[in-house]
Amino acid sequence: MNTREIMDLALQMAGLDEIPYDSGVIVPGDNIRSVLMGVDMATPELLLAKELGVDLVISHHPQGGEPSIHFHKVMERQIECMVKAGVPVNKAQKALKPRRERIERDSHVSNYDRTGSAARLLNMPFMNIHMPLDIISENTVQAYLDQRVTDPRATLKDVIDALMEMGEYRNALACPCIRVGAEKDYAGRVLVLMAGGTNGGEQVFKAYFEAGVGTIVCMHVPEEVRKAVQDQNIGNIIVAGHMASDSIGINRFLDALRNNGLAVQTMSGITSGIVEEGP
Ligand SMILES: [Fe+2]
Ligand SMILES: [Fe+2]
């Protein structure tokens, strides 16, 4: 496979027909037979890949280049997600604006060429695939919870227990936990939000809760947003865990690469999805 075909496979699995702004091929490569992938892959991992003799390095998170500079643009997807959950489109756009603008300002100052220049000097094919794999995580976890948590009086503990049956969460060191709410609190309508670039900030959480969502399951939440949602006193937040949640989409994509005959090695935060049977 070449790097474009590998990207296309991820897009197809996520139901996308264009490469999102937060993903891209930094150094293209042909005839790829072996891959080293991790959640964060930068210059040390590129050197390791050279040492291991692999043909391509894939990072999940953007590592510079256009995917970092244009990262904030993928947050637009959150408007569609809010509308789908029942938020009026005008309110969705305004709720997202402060955080989207903050992310744009932050990425603008970054050294966007650091890792990409290393990949070019090493002549190491290098790409990052972010949102497509987060969409796979989001769809997988939502479908799983829809099937497992059906009692209208289900509690946050029931949601956590269901998540812990998934291999990636069971095998993680940072497991699913409640960040707003308590074990016995009713979950209400459970919505998984894992693919919007990064979290949309306190107003986005509030918009979802006001539209009837009871519990948001996400990958991570900044402390100031957590405090604000706690003060709003409407809904709950379960942080499912960052590395484990990213791994859910990554593992499904890597299985597809293996099915295409590629040799795949993993590192840097990817937790196994295999549930070990107890004694
Ligand atoms: Fe992710
Ligand atoms: Fe992530």
Tab-separated table of C-alpha atoms and ligand atoms in Angstrom:
chain	number	residue	atom	x	y	z
A	1	MET	CA	0.000	0.000	0.000
A	2	ASN	CA	1.082	3.611	-0.334
A	3	THR	CA	0.377	6.368	2.200
A	4	ARG	CA	-2.626	7.667	0.219
A	5	GLU	CA	-4.222	4.207	0.158
A	6	ILE	CA	-3.620	3.878	3.908
A	7	MET	CA	-5.308	7.250	4.487
A	8	ASP	CA	-8.208	6.246	2.210
A	9	LEU	CA	-8.749	3.067	4.220
A	10	ALA	CA	-9.109	5.147	7.419
A	11	LEU	CA	-11.513	7.566	5.681
A	12	GLN	CA	-13.619	4.702	4.386
A	13	MET	CA	-13.848	3.098	7.843
A	14	ALA	CA	-14.929	6.446	9.330
A	15	GLY	CA	-17.464	7.169	6.579
A	16	LEU	CA	-15.595	10.272	5.363
A	17	ASP	CA	-14.916	11.222	1.759
A	18	GLU	CA	-12.252	13.875	2.359
A	19	ILE	CA	-9.134	14.022	4.505
A	20	PRO	CA	-10.082	16.129	7.549
A	21	TYR	CA	-7.967	19.177	8.380
A	22	ASP	CA	-6.337	17.490	11.378
A	23	SER	CA	-4.915	14.568	9.392
A	24	GLY	CA	-2.397	14.298	6.580
A	25	VAL	CA	0.601	12.735	4.926
A	26	ILE	CA	3.760	14.637	5.908
A	27	VAL	CA	6.276	12.435	4.034
A	28	PRO	CA	4.626	10.196	1.414
A	29	GLY	CA	5.769	6.625	0.824
A	30	ASP	CA	5.110	3.746	-1.586
A	31	ASN	CA	5.242	0.002	-1.184
A	32	ILE	CA	4.647	0.155	2.588
A	33	ARG	CA	4.851	-3.298	4.168
A	34	SER	CA	5.504	-2.444	7.820
A	35	VAL	CA	4.118	0.260	10.106
A	36	LEU	CA	4.973	1.645	13.539
A	37	MET	CA	2.010	3.470	15.092
A	38	GLY	CA	1.450	5.311	18.364
A	39	VAL	CA	-0.815	7.980	19.835
A	40	ASP	CA	2.032	10.546	19.798
A	41	MET	CA	4.915	9.946	17.392
A	42	ALA	CA	7.644	12.586	17.127
A	43	THR	CA	11.366	12.708	16.351
A	44	PRO	CA	12.485	10.081	18.950
A	45	GLU	CA	9.914	7.631	17.575
A	46	LEU	CA	11.012	8.358	13.982
A	47	LEU	CA	14.595	7.464	14.972
A	48	LEU	CA	13.313	4.306	16.653
A	49	ALA	CA	11.415	3.408	13.496
A	50	LYS	CA	14.653	3.761	11.467
A	51	GLU	CA	16.367	1.476	13.980
A	52	LEU	CA	13.544	-1.077	13.702
A	53	GLY	CA	13.603	-0.858	9.904
A	54	VAL	CA	9.884	-0.107	9.444
A	55	ASP	CA	8.550	1.519	6.267
A	56	LEU	CA	6.107	4.052	7.759
A	57	VAL	CA	5.401	5.889	11.019
A	58	ILE	CA	1.787	6.831	11.815
A	59	SER	CA	0.971	9.213	14.642
A	60	HIS	CA	-2.617	9.553	15.826
A	61	HIS	CA	-2.300	13.111	17.165
A	62	PRO	CA	-1.143	15.773	14.700
A	63	GLN	CA	2.619	16.390	14.878
A	64	GLY	CA	2.919	19.664	13.066
A	65	GLY	CA	2.410	20.653	9.453
A	66	GLU	CA	-1.006	21.606	8.130
A	67	PRO	CA	-2.875	19.178	10.438
A	68	SER	CA	-1.672	21.224	13.457
A	69	ILE	CA	-2.148	24.673	11.943
A	70	HIS	CA	-5.660	23.912	10.654
A	71	PHE	CA	-6.645	21.731	13.624
A	72	HIS	CA	-9.352	24.125	14.902
A	73	LYS	CA	-11.292	23.725	11.633
A	74	VAL	CA	-12.265	20.126	12.416
A	75	MET	CA	-14.077	21.449	15.504
A	76	GLU	CA	-16.851	22.514	13.102
A	77	ARG	CA	-17.994	18.896	13.226
A	78	GLN	CA	-19.156	19.619	16.770
A	79	ILE	CA	-21.835	21.940	15.391
A	80	GLU	CA	-23.312	19.041	13.405
A	81	CYS	CA	-23.095	16.761	16.457
A	82	MET	CA	-24.905	19.344	18.611
A	83	VAL	CA	-27.617	19.806	15.974
A	84	LYS	CA	-28.067	16.024	15.814
A	85	ALA	CA	-28.526	16.005	19.601
A	86	GLY	CA	-31.237	18.674	19.368
A	87	VAL	CA	-29.314	21.941	19.838
A	88	PRO	CA	-30.470	24.800	17.536
A	89	VAL	CA	-27.776	25.491	14.938
A	90	ASN	CA	-27.382	29.155	15.923
A	91	LYS	CA	-26.846	28.224	19.578
A	92	ALA	CA	-24.414	25.424	18.603
A	93	GLN	CA	-22.237	27.812	16.629
A	94	LYS	CA	-22.089	30.391	19.417
A	95	ALA	CA	-21.399	27.744	22.086
A	96	LEU	CA	-18.369	26.457	20.187
A	97	LYS	CA	-16.876	29.828	19.201
A	98	PRO	CA	-14.795	30.725	22.307
A	99	ARG	CA	-12.993	27.390	22.499
A	100	ARG	CA	-12.501	27.136	18.720
A	101	GLU	CA	-10.876	30.575	18.663
A	102	ARG	CA	-8.663	29.692	21.616
A	103	ILE	CA	-7.415	26.544	19.853
A	104	GLU	CA	-6.684	28.541	16.690
A	105	ARG	CA	-4.600	31.074	18.651
A	106	ASP	CA	-2.696	28.319	20.485
A	107	SER	CA	-1.753	26.345	17.368
A	108	HIS	CA	-0.770	29.512	15.508
A	109	VAL	CA	2.292	30.007	17.734
A	110	SER	CA	3.505	26.409	17.557
A	111	ASN	CA	6.680	25.165	15.857
A	112	TYR	CA	4.710	23.332	13.195
A	113	ASP	CA	7.770	22.043	11.344
A	114	ARG	CA	9.772	20.344	14.100
A	115	THR	CA	8.761	16.705	13.609
A	116	GLY	CA	8.009	16.970	9.888
A	117	SER	CA	11.498	18.323	9.158
A	118	ALA	CA	12.988	15.375	11.078
A	119	ALA	CA	10.940	12.908	9.022
A	120	ARG	CA	12.127	14.547	5.802
A	121	LEU	CA	15.805	14.500	6.875
A	122	LEU	CA	15.488	10.830	7.845
A	123	ASN	CA	13.595	10.147	4.613
A	124	MET	CA	11.040	8.293	6.739
A	125	PRO	CA	7.450	8.101	5.421
A	126	PHE	CA	5.293	9.795	8.049
A	127	MET	CA	1.597	10.617	8.402
A	128	ASN	CA	-0.977	11.344	11.060
A	129	ILE	CA	-4.576	10.129	11.168
A	130	HIS	CA	-6.636	11.855	13.824
A	131	MET	CA	-10.355	12.507	13.312
A	132	PRO	CA	-11.137	9.408	11.198
A	133	LEU	CA	-9.929	7.165	14.022
A	134	ASP	CA	-11.708	9.261	16.674
A	135	ILE	CA	-14.937	8.820	14.688
A	136	ILE	CA	-14.402	5.045	14.798
A	137	SER	CA	-13.868	5.264	18.591
A	138	GLU	CA	-16.979	7.413	19.031
A	139	ASN	CA	-19.194	5.159	16.898
A	140	THR	CA	-17.879	1.987	18.539
A	141	VAL	CA	-18.342	3.181	22.123
A	142	GLN	CA	-21.763	4.751	21.408
A	143	ALA	CA	-23.053	1.561	19.752
A	144	TYR	CA	-21.676	-0.496	22.623
A	145	LEU	CA	-23.307	1.631	25.342
A	146	ASP	CA	-26.616	1.863	23.418
A	147	GLN	CA	-26.729	-1.897	23.500
A	148	ARG	CA	-25.473	-2.397	27.069
A	149	VAL	CA	-27.113	0.464	29.003
A	150	THR	CA	-30.839	0.290	28.265
A	151	ASP	CA	-32.462	0.762	31.687
A	152	PRO	CA	-33.954	4.291	31.869
A	153	ARG	CA	-32.860	4.369	35.536
A	154	ALA	CA	-29.271	3.303	34.771
A	155	THR	CA	-26.672	5.038	36.926
A	156	LEU	CA	-23.207	6.346	36.188
A	157	LYS	CA	-21.817	3.211	37.816
A	158	ASP	CA	-23.728	1.102	35.272
A	159	VAL	CA	-22.097	3.093	32.465
A	160	ILE	CA	-18.615	2.695	33.984
A	161	ASP	CA	-19.182	-1.061	34.489
A	162	ALA	CA	-20.228	-1.450	30.848
A	163	LEU	CA	-17.181	0.497	29.608
A	164	MET	CA	-14.881	-1.663	31.728
A	165	GLU	CA	-15.968	-4.706	29.746
A	166	MET	CA	-14.274	-3.306	26.652
A	167	GLY	CA	-10.692	-4.570	26.305
A	168	GLU	CA	-9.062	-1.188	25.765
A	169	TYR	CA	-10.591	0.224	28.984
A	170	ARG	CA	-9.899	-2.908	30.986
A	171	ASN	CA	-6.254	-2.955	29.920
A	172	ALA	CA	-5.625	0.764	30.482
A	173	LEU	CA	-3.841	2.253	33.485
A	174	ALA	CA	-6.090	5.349	33.337
A	175	CYS	CA	-9.558	3.770	33.408
A	176	PRO	CA	-13.027	5.322	32.898
A	177	CYS	CA	-14.006	7.598	35.782
A	178	ILE	CA	-16.713	10.060	36.820
A	179	ARG	CA	-15.588	13.699	36.616
A	180	VAL	CA	-18.976	15.350	37.203
A	181	GLY	CA	-21.678	13.417	39.072
A	182	ALA	CA	-21.614	10.428	41.426
A	183	GLU	CA	-21.907	6.651	41.080
A	184	LYS	CA	-25.579	6.566	42.056
A	185	ASP	CA	-26.607	9.501	39.848
A	186	TYR	CA	-28.965	8.663	36.988
A	187	ALA	CA	-27.165	8.678	33.672
A	188	GLY	CA	-30.150	9.772	31.571
A	189	ARG	CA	-29.436	9.910	27.852
A	190	VAL	CA	-25.806	8.879	27.324
A	191	LEU	CA	-23.895	10.566	24.517
A	192	VAL	CA	-20.352	9.644	23.482
A	193	LEU	CA	-18.306	12.603	22.202
A	194	MET	CA	-14.842	11.647	21.025
A	195	ALA	CA	-14.439	13.132	17.563
A	196	GLY	CA	-14.463	16.898	17.412
A	197	GLY	CA	-10.769	17.711	17.446
A	198	THR	CA	-10.799	18.474	21.146
A	199	ASN	CA	-13.531	19.247	23.676
A	200	GLY	CA	-15.713	22.230	22.855
A	201	GLY	CA	-15.651	23.933	26.253
A	202	GLU	CA	-18.223	24.587	28.964
A	203	GLN	CA	-20.860	26.206	26.746
A	204	VAL	CA	-20.886	23.172	24.446
A	205	PHE	CA	-21.437	20.816	27.383
A	206	LYS	CA	-24.242	23.074	28.619
A	207	ALA	CA	-25.914	23.137	25.199
A	208	TYR	CA	-25.997	19.329	25.111
A	209	PHE	CA	-27.453	19.088	28.616
A	210	GLU	CA	-30.098	21.709	27.832
A	211	ALA	CA	-31.018	19.685	24.729
A	212	GLY	CA	-31.759	16.641	26.912
A	213	VAL	CA	-28.459	14.776	27.162
A	214	GLY	CA	-27.886	13.442	30.694
A	215	THR	CA	-24.329	12.123	30.569
A	216	ILE	CA	-21.470	12.891	28.213
A	217	VAL	CA	-18.795	10.239	27.803
A	218	CYS	CA	-15.609	11.863	26.494
A	219	MET	CA	-11.863	11.322	26.350
A	220	HIS	CA	-10.715	14.229	28.493
A	221	VAL	CA	-11.975	17.448	30.044
A	222	PRO	CA	-9.908	20.467	31.185
A	223	GLU	CA	-10.210	21.366	34.868
A	224	GLU	CA	-11.888	24.758	34.301
A	225	VAL	CA	-14.522	23.124	32.067
A	226	ARG	CA	-15.103	20.377	34.635
A	227	LYS	CA	-15.647	22.972	37.381
A	228	ALA	CA	-18.026	24.998	35.208
A	229	VAL	CA	-20.118	21.918	34.341
A	230	GLN	CA	-20.247	20.974	38.013
A	231	ASP	CA	-21.563	24.469	38.840
A	232	GLN	CA	-24.150	24.218	36.025
A	233	ASN	CA	-25.568	21.214	37.976
A	234	ILE	CA	-27.480	19.748	35.013
A	235	GLY	CA	-25.564	16.818	33.586
A	236	ASN	CA	-22.767	14.341	34.229
A	237	ILE	CA	-19.367	13.798	32.656
A	238	ILE	CA	-17.627	10.440	32.420
A	239	VAL	CA	-14.043	10.649	31.208
A	240	ALA	CA	-13.466	7.301	29.581
A	241	GLY	CA	-9.693	7.754	29.485
A	242	HIS	CA	-7.599	9.337	26.782
A	243	MET	CA	-5.148	6.627	25.678
A	244	ALA	CA	-7.750	3.847	25.947
A	245	SER	CA	-10.415	5.755	23.983
A	246	ASP	CA	-7.951	6.705	21.236
A	247	SER	CA	-6.848	3.053	21.127
A	248	ILE	CA	-10.360	1.826	20.290
A	249	GLY	CA	-10.347	3.506	16.874
A	250	ILE	CA	-6.635	2.891	16.323
A	251	ASN	CA	-6.911	-0.866	17.000
A	252	ARG	CA	-9.789	-1.316	14.555
A	253	PHE	CA	-7.860	0.563	11.881
A	254	LEU	CA	-4.663	-1.431	12.540
A	255	ASP	CA	-6.624	-4.688	12.221
A	256	ALA	CA	-7.708	-3.500	8.771
A	257	LEU	CA	-4.052	-2.778	7.856
A	258	ARG	CA	-3.103	-6.285	9.019
A	259	ASN	CA	-5.903	-7.687	6.867
A	260	ASN	CA	-4.244	-5.894	3.959
A	261	GLY	CA	-1.038	-7.825	4.677
A	262	LEU	CA	0.923	-5.124	6.528
A	263	ALA	CA	3.120	-5.898	9.547
A	264	VAL	CA	2.067	-3.579	12.390
A	265	GLN	CA	3.906	-2.665	15.581
A	266	THR	CA	2.342	-0.432	18.253
A	267	MET	CA	3.731	1.819	20.979
A	268	SER	CA	3.187	5.195	22.689
A	269	GLY	CA	-0.176	4.828	24.410
A	270	ILE	CA	-1.972	2.177	22.355
A	271	THR	CA	-3.680	-0.215	24.771
A	272	SER	CA	-4.664	-3.702	23.702
A	273	GLY	CA	-8.312	-4.452	22.956
A	274	ILE	CA	-7.920	-8.112	23.830
A	275	VAL	CA	-9.837	-9.173	26.936
A	276	GLU	CA	-7.763	-11.746	28.830
A	277	GLU	CA	-9.894	-14.487	30.327
A	278	GLY	CA	-9.464	-14.811	34.101
A	279	PRO	CA	-8.224	-18.053	35.760
B	1	FE	FE	-8.061	10.903	19.371
B	2	FE	FE	-6.269	11.949	21.691
